[in-house]
XYZ file of N, CA, C and O in Angstrom:
332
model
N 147.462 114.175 -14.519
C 148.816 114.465 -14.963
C 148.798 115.422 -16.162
O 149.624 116.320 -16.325
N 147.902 115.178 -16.884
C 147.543 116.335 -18.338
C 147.685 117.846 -17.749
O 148.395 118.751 -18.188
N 146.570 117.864 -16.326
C 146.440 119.088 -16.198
C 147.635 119.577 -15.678
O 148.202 120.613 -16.025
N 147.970 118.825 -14.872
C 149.576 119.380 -14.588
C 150.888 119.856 -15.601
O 151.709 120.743 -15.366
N 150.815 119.135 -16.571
C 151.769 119.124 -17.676
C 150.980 120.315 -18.611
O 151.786 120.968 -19.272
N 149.750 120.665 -18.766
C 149.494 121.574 -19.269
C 149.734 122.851 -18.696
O 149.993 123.757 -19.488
N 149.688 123.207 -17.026
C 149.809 124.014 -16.401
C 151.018 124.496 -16.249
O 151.119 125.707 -16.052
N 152.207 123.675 -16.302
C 153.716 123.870 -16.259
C 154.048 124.622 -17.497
O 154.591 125.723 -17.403
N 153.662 123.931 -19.032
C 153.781 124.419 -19.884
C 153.215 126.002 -20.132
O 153.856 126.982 -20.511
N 152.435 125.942 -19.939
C 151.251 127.610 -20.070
C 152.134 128.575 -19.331
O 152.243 129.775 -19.583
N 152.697 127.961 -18.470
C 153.498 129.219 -17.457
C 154.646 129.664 -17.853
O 155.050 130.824 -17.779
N 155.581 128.069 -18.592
C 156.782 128.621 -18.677
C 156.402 129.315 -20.276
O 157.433 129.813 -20.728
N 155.769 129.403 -20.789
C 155.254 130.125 -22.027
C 155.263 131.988 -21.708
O 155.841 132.968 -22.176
N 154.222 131.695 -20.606
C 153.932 132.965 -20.401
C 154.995 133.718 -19.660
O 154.903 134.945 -19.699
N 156.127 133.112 -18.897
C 157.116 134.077 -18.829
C 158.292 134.419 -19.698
O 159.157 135.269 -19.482
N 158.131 133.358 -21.030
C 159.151 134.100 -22.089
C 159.442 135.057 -22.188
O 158.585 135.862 -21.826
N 160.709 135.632 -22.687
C 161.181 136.829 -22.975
C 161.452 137.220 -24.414
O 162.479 137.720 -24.873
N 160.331 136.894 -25.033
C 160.232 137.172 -26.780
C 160.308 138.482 -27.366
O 159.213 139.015 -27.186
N 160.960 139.126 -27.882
C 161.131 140.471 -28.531
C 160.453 140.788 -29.998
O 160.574 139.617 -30.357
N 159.850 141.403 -31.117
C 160.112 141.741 -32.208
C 161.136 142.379 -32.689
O 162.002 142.669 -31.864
N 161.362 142.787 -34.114
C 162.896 143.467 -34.110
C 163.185 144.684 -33.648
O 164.220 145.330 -33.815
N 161.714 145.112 -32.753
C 162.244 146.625 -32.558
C 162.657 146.501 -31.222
O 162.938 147.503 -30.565
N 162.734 145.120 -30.654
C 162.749 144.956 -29.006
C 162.009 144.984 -28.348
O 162.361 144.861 -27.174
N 160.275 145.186 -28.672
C 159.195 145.632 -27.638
C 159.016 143.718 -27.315
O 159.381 142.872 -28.131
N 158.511 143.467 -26.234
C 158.465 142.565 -25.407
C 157.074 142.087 -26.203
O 156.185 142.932 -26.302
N 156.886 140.941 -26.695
C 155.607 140.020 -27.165
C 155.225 138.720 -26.387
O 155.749 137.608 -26.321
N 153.897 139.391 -25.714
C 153.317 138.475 -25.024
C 152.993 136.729 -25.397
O 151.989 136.777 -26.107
N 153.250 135.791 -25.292
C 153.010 134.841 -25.440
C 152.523 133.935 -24.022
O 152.980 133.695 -22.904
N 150.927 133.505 -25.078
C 150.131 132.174 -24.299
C 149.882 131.130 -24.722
O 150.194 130.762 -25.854
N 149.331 130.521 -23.970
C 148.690 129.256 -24.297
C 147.613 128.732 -23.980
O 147.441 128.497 -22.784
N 146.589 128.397 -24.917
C 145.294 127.941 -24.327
C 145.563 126.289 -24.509
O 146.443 125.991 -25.317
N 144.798 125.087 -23.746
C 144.723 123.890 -24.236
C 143.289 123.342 -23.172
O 142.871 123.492 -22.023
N 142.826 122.425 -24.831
C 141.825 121.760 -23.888
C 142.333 120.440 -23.653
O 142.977 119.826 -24.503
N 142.024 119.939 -22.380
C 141.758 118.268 -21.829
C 140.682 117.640 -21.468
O 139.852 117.980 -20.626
N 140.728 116.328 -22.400
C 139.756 115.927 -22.037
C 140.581 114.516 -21.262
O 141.721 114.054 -21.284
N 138.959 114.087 -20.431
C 139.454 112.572 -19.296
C 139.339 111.718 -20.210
O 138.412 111.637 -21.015
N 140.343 110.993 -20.122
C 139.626 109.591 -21.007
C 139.041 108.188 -19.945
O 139.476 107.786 -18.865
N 138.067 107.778 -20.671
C 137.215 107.180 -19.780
C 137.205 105.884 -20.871
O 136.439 105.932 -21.834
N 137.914 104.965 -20.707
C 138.009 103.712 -21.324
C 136.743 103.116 -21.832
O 136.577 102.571 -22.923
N 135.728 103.331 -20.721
C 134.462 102.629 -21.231
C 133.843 103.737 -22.431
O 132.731 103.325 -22.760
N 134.111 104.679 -22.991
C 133.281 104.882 -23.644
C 134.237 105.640 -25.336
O 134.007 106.670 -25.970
N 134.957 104.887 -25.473
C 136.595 104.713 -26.221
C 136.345 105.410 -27.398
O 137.376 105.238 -28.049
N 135.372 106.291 -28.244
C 135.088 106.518 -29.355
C 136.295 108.077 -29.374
O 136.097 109.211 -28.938
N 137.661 107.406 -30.153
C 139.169 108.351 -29.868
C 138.422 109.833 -31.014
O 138.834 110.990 -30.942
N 137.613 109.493 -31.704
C 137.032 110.881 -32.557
C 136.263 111.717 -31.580
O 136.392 112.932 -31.729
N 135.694 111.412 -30.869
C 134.482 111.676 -29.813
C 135.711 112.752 -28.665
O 135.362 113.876 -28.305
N 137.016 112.183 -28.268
C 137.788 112.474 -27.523
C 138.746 114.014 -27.926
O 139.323 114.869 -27.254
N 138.575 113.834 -29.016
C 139.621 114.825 -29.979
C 138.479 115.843 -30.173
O 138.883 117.005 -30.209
N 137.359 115.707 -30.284
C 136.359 117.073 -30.413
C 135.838 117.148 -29.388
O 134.872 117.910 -29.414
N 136.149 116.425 -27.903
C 135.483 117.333 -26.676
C 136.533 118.495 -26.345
O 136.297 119.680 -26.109
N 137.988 117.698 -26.403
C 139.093 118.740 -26.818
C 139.373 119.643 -27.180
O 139.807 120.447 -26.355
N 139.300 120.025 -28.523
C 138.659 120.802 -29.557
C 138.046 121.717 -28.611
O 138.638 122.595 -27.983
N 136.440 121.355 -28.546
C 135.783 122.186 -28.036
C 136.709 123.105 -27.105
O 137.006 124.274 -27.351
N 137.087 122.401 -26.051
C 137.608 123.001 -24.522
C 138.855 123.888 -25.090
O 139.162 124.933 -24.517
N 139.596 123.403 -26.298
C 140.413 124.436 -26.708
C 139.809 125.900 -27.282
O 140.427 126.964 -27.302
N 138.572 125.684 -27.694
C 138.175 126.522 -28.622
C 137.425 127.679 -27.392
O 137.341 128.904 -27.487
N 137.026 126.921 -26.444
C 136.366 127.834 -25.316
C 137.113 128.363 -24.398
O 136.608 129.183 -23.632
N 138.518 127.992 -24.282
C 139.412 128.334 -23.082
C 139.713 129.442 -24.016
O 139.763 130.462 -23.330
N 139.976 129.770 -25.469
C 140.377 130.906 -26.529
C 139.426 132.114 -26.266
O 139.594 133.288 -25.934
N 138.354 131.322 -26.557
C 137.003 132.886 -25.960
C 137.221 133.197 -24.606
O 136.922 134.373 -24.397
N 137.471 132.831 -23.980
C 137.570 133.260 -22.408
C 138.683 134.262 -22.479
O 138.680 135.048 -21.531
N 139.260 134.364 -23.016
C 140.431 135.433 -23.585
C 141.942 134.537 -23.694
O 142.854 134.950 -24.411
N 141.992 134.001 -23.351
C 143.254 133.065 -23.917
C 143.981 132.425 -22.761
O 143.234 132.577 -21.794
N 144.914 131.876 -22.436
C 145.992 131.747 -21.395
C 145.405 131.024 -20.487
O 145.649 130.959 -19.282
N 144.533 130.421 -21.181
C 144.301 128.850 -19.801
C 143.584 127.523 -20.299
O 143.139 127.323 -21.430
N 143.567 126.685 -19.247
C 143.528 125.515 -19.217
C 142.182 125.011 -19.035
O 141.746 124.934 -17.887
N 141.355 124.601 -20.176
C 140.063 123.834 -19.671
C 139.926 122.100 -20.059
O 140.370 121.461 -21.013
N 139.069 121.667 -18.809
C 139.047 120.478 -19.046
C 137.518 119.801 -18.954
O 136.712 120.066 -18.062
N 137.288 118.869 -20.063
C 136.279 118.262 -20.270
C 135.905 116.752 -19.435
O 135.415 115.815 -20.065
N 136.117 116.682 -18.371
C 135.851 115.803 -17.519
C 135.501 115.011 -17.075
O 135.903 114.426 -16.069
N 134.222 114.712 -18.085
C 132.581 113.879 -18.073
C 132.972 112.932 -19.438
O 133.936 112.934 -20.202
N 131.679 112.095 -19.344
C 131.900 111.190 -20.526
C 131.475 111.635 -21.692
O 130.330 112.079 -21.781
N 132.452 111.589 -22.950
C 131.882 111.661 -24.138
C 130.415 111.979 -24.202
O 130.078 113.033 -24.741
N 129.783 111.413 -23.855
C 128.077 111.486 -24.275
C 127.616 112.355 -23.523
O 126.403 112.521 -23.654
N 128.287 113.192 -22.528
C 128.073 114.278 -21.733
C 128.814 115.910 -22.495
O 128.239 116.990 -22.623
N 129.899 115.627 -22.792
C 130.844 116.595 -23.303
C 130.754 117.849 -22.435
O 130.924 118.940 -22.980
N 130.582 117.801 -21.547
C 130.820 119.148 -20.412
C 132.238 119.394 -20.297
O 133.239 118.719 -20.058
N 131.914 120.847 -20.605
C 133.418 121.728 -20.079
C 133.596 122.560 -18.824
O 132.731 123.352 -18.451
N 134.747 122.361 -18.177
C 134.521 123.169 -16.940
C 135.704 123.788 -17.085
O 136.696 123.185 -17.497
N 135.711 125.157 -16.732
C 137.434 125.678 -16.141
C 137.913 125.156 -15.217
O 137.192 124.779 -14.293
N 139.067 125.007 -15.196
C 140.125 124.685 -14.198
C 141.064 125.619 -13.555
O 141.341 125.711 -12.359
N 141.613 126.457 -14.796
C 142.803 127.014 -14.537
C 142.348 128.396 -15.473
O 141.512 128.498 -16.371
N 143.410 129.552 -14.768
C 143.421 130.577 -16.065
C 143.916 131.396 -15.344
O 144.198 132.512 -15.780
């Protein structure tokens, strides 16, 4: 459901119709990371920096998408999903 709710959001972002004051059209995105939460391995600090990460790597990828960290904490793998 994250990835979905992240994917809805990113889009209706990216078709805004944002101006500066001179009127030129300003692109707006959104990167976000998700991570799974996996009850058995509950450490909520552990959860917020696989996050992190996946936010910070979906940014290098050039921006405007969605990565998700999937695996358990003690794994912290990121995979793309979306972009």
């Amino acid at each position: 459901e994250a990835l979905r709710t992240a994917e809805r959001v990113r889009q209706s972002v990216e078709k805004l119709e944002v101006t500066d004051h001179a009127g030129t059209r300003v692109p707006m995105t959104v990167s976000v990371g998700v991570v799974a939460s996996v009850p058995s391995h509950g450490d909520v600090l552990r959860y917020l920096d696989l996050a992190d990460q996946a936010l910070r790597r979906s940014k290098g990828l050039g921006k405007n998408c969605i990565l998700l960290c999937d695996t358990p904490p003690v794994e912290g793998k990121i995979k793309e999903t979306a972009s």
